[in-house]
Amino acid sequence: MPNTLTETKADIGIRRRILNEWHRRRDVGGFDAAFEHPWMYAARLLVFVPSIAVGLMAVNGSYNTSAQLAAVVFFTLSVLLVVWPTSSLRMGDLQTVTSSFLMVLCVSLSFEAMPPSLGEATPPAMEGLPSPWYTLGIHAYMVCLVVRRRTGWAWGTLCVALLFAASYGARSDVGALSGVLSMCSLIGLILAAQILVTEMRRLFTRRREAWRMGLSARTTDEENQDLVNASIRRIQEVRRMAGGLLERIAHDNSPVTDYDIAQFRLTEAQLRDSIRGRAIANPRLLEVARNARERGVTVDILDERGTPLPHRIMEVVTDQAVAVLDAAQTGAVTIRAFSPDDATAVFIVHDPGDEDSDAVAIEIEQETGEISVL
């Protein structure tokens, strides 16, 4: 098949574009893609549900009902902002500032809702709680900030929360130090989250690099194999066209006749057409061109585009070229394929070489295959 090398190169180009697209998606993937999955957002949201439920149950029995309710509302809004999906894993500036501010307000109002002295009666809804109602939630919140590349804001929010805890401890009978110690576990959590996230990113990066190397190796192997297959098909094509003549030269010692020489030249021209005009040369066109040469017509098939024509355009080109070649008895026929960015796909010219006969020129449009006879 004359178009095998060109078609193979086109197939390689298409495959490379597809793999490049996969490569681009893989670059965006890794650690960020894992945490941007919709199920991950849902899982993170579910982590905060218990804290919200406990906070709502503590509203009626709290020391300051209004402050407790406002704290739960601010906590919920802050959580929604930190888990809300965005175009990238890193939170936006406004989203981060608003979420951190709401969480700080939540902590402040939660201490306002607690009794100023442990000697006072503890509300029934808050009995048995070893820590504030939002303890689980604020731990998960800090981890989310670290994961979403806002570690500085996590530390800032923690510092302000510690100030409120110290202030509450100083105003109550537990003392400022005890108030701070109630939230010190967040320091270790943020440090652990930073280390874990950093190592996970490194792991995903190494896996992605290994995947790229494997992909590159597979792509190179496939391209090499395609070129080998194309070469094999080219050899088979040469054998089909010239195999009989070559065997005769190798094994037959009889004299070479003028007819044999003519057949050699026709086969040589046919092979030349399959190479020089590979984008438009097909078995049907090559056979008709060979017959025209036997009648004494000079035929040139040239390719300037390098890539195969669309199937419907190729059918039009073949039909028109065959019609011109069949009608030609003398002169020269030139079939030229132009580059893809040209308005003309193929130009066919028959010059009869006779002043009394008019030349025929056929232009086939690139996009539509429209035929214009000049």
PDB file of N, CA and C in Angstrom, residues 171-203:
ATOM      1  N   ARG A 171     -10.196  34.358  83.246  1.00  0.00           N
ATOM      2  CA  ARG A 171     -11.441  34.880  83.821  1.00  0.00           C
ATOM      3  C   ARG A 171     -12.148  33.846  84.684  1.00  0.00           C
ATOM      4  N   SER A 172     -11.845  32.573  84.456  1.00  0.00           N
ATOM      5  CA  SER A 172     -12.482  31.516  85.243  1.00  0.00           C
ATOM      6  C   SER A 172     -11.499  31.018  86.307  1.00  0.00           C
ATOM      7  N   ASP A 173     -11.896  29.988  87.023  1.00  0.00           N
ATOM      8  CA  ASP A 173     -11.036  29.490  88.095  1.00  0.00           C
ATOM      9  C   ASP A 173     -10.078  28.397  87.635  1.00  0.00           C
ATOM     10  N   VAL A 174      -9.978  28.158  86.300  1.00  0.00           N
ATOM     11  CA  VAL A 174      -9.060  27.124  85.809  1.00  0.00           C
ATOM     12  C   VAL A 174      -7.673  27.681  85.551  1.00  0.00           C
ATOM     13  N   GLY A 175      -7.571  28.987  85.350  1.00  0.00           N
ATOM     14  CA  GLY A 175      -6.283  29.601  85.094  1.00  0.00           C
ATOM     15  C   GLY A 175      -5.968  29.689  83.609  1.00  0.00           C
ATOM     16  N   ALA A 176      -5.159  30.671  83.266  1.00  0.00           N
ATOM     17  CA  ALA A 176      -4.825  30.903  81.856  1.00  0.00           C
ATOM     18  C   ALA A 176      -4.069  29.723  81.255  1.00  0.00           C
ATOM     19  N   LEU A 177      -3.151  29.135  82.042  1.00  0.00           N
ATOM     20  CA  LEU A 177      -2.350  28.030  81.510  1.00  0.00           C
ATOM     21  C   LEU A 177      -3.218  26.816  81.187  1.00  0.00           C
ATOM     22  N   SER A 178      -4.144  26.523  82.062  1.00  0.00           N
ATOM     23  CA  SER A 178      -5.039  25.386  81.811  1.00  0.00           C
ATOM     24  C   SER A 178      -5.906  25.631  80.582  1.00  0.00           C
ATOM     25  N   GLY A 179      -6.331  26.879  80.393  1.00  0.00           N
ATOM     26  CA  GLY A 179      -7.114  27.201  79.204  1.00  0.00           C
ATOM     27  C   GLY A 179      -6.328  26.983  77.927  1.00  0.00           C
ATOM     28  N   VAL A 180      -5.039  27.358  77.970  1.00  0.00           N
ATOM     29  CA  VAL A 180      -4.190  27.172  76.777  1.00  0.00           C
ATOM     30  C   VAL A 180      -3.932  25.691  76.532  1.00  0.00           C
ATOM     31  N   LEU A 181      -3.674  24.939  77.611  1.00  0.00           N
ATOM     32  CA  LEU A 181      -3.367  23.519  77.465  1.00  0.00           C
ATOM     33  C   LEU A 181      -4.517  22.740  76.837  1.00  0.00           C
ATOM     34  N   SER A 182      -5.742  23.240  76.991  1.00  0.00           N
ATOM     35  CA  SER A 182      -6.889  22.531  76.420  1.00  0.00           C
ATOM     36  C   SER A 182      -6.852  22.503  74.897  1.00  0.00           C
ATOM     37  N   MET A 183      -6.051  23.389  74.289  1.00  0.00           N
ATOM     38  CA  MET A 183      -5.988  23.446  72.829  1.00  0.00           C
ATOM     39  C   MET A 183      -4.580  23.187  72.303  1.00  0.00           C
ATOM     40  N   CYS A 184      -3.667  22.774  73.167  1.00  0.00           N
ATOM     41  CA  CYS A 184      -2.281  22.557  72.731  1.00  0.00           C
ATOM     42  C   CYS A 184      -2.141  21.374  71.779  1.00  0.00           C
ATOM     43  N   SER A 185      -3.100  20.456  71.808  1.00  0.00           N
ATOM     44  CA  SER A 185      -3.005  19.302  70.900  1.00  0.00           C
ATOM     45  C   SER A 185      -3.019  19.733  69.432  1.00  0.00           C
ATOM     46  N   LEU A 186      -3.590  20.925  69.180  1.00  0.00           N
ATOM     47  CA  LEU A 186      -3.628  21.421  67.795  1.00  0.00           C
ATOM     48  C   LEU A 186      -2.233  21.722  67.262  1.00  0.00           C
ATOM     49  N   ILE A 187      -1.310  22.087  68.149  1.00  0.00           N
ATOM     50  CA  ILE A 187       0.062  22.386  67.703  1.00  0.00           C
ATOM     51  C   ILE A 187       0.705  21.134  67.104  1.00  0.00           C
ATOM     52  N   GLY A 188       0.625  20.031  67.852  1.00  0.00           N
ATOM     53  CA  GLY A 188       1.179  18.780  67.340  1.00  0.00           C
ATOM     54  C   GLY A 188       0.461  18.297  66.091  1.00  0.00           C
ATOM     55  N   LEU A 189      -0.861  18.519  66.042  1.00  0.00           N
ATOM     56  CA  LEU A 189      -1.632  18.085  64.873  1.00  0.00           C
ATOM     57  C   LEU A 189      -1.190  18.818  63.610  1.00  0.00           C
ATOM     58  N   ILE A 190      -1.031  20.139  63.707  1.00  0.00           N
ATOM     59  CA  ILE A 190      -0.623  20.912  62.529  1.00  0.00           C
ATOM     60  C   ILE A 190       0.768  20.495  62.067  1.00  0.00           C
ATOM     61  N   LEU A 191       1.688  20.300  63.018  1.00  0.00           N
ATOM     62  CA  LEU A 191       3.035  19.853  62.651  1.00  0.00           C
ATOM     63  C   LEU A 191       2.991  18.490  61.961  1.00  0.00           C
ATOM     64  N   ALA A 192       2.210  17.571  62.519  1.00  0.00           N
ATOM     65  CA  ALA A 192       2.102  16.237  61.916  1.00  0.00           C
ATOM     66  C   ALA A 192       1.466  16.311  60.530  1.00  0.00           C
ATOM     67  N   ALA A 193       0.442  17.166  60.393  1.00  0.00           N
ATOM     68  CA  ALA A 193      -0.217  17.310  59.091  1.00  0.00           C
ATOM     69  C   ALA A 193       0.741  17.875  58.049  1.00  0.00           C
ATOM     70  N   GLN A 194       1.564  18.859  58.451  1.00  0.00           N
ATOM     71  CA  GLN A 194       2.544  19.423  57.523  1.00  0.00           C
ATOM     72  C   GLN A 194       3.520  18.354  57.033  1.00  0.00           C
ATOM     73  N   ILE A 195       4.040  17.568  57.966  1.00  0.00           N
ATOM     74  CA  ILE A 195       5.005  16.525  57.594  1.00  0.00           C
ATOM     75  C   ILE A 195       4.350  15.483  56.697  1.00  0.00           C
ATOM     76  N   LEU A 196       3.142  15.056  57.075  1.00  0.00           N
ATOM     77  CA  LEU A 196       2.457  14.020  56.308  1.00  0.00           C
ATOM     78  C   LEU A 196       2.127  14.495  54.895  1.00  0.00           C
ATOM     79  N   VAL A 197       1.594  15.709  54.786  1.00  0.00           N
ATOM     80  CA  VAL A 197       1.233  16.237  53.464  1.00  0.00           C
ATOM     81  C   VAL A 197       2.475  16.399  52.592  1.00  0.00           C
ATOM     82  N   THR A 198       3.562  16.885  53.172  1.00  0.00           N
ATOM     83  CA  THR A 198       4.806  17.042  52.404  1.00  0.00           C
ATOM     84  C   THR A 198       5.302  15.705  51.879  1.00  0.00           C
ATOM     85  N   GLU A 199       5.295  14.688  52.733  1.00  0.00           N
ATOM     86  CA  GLU A 199       5.767  13.370  52.303  1.00  0.00           C
ATOM     87  C   GLU A 199       4.837  12.758  51.266  1.00  0.00           C
ATOM     88  N   MET A 200       3.538  12.979  51.413  1.00  0.00           N
ATOM     89  CA  MET A 200       2.594  12.448  50.428  1.00  0.00           C
ATOM     90  C   MET A 200       2.790  13.115  49.075  1.00  0.00           C
ATOM     91  N   ARG A 201       3.041  14.419  49.087  1.00  0.00           N
ATOM     92  CA  ARG A 201       3.296  15.107  47.819  1.00  0.00           C
ATOM     93  C   ARG A 201       4.565  14.557  47.158  1.00  0.00           C
ATOM     94  N   ARG A 202       5.591  14.307  47.949  1.00  0.00           N
ATOM     95  CA  ARG A 202       6.818  13.732  47.391  1.00  0.00           C
ATOM     96  C   ARG A 202       6.553  12.353  46.815  1.00  0.00           C
ATOM     97  N   LEU A 203       5.741  11.561  47.526  1.00  0.00           N
ATOM     98  CA  LEU A 203       5.420  10.223  47.045  1.00  0.00           C
ATOM     99  C   LEU A 203       4.680  10.290  45.717  1.00  0.00           C
TER     100      LEU A 203
END
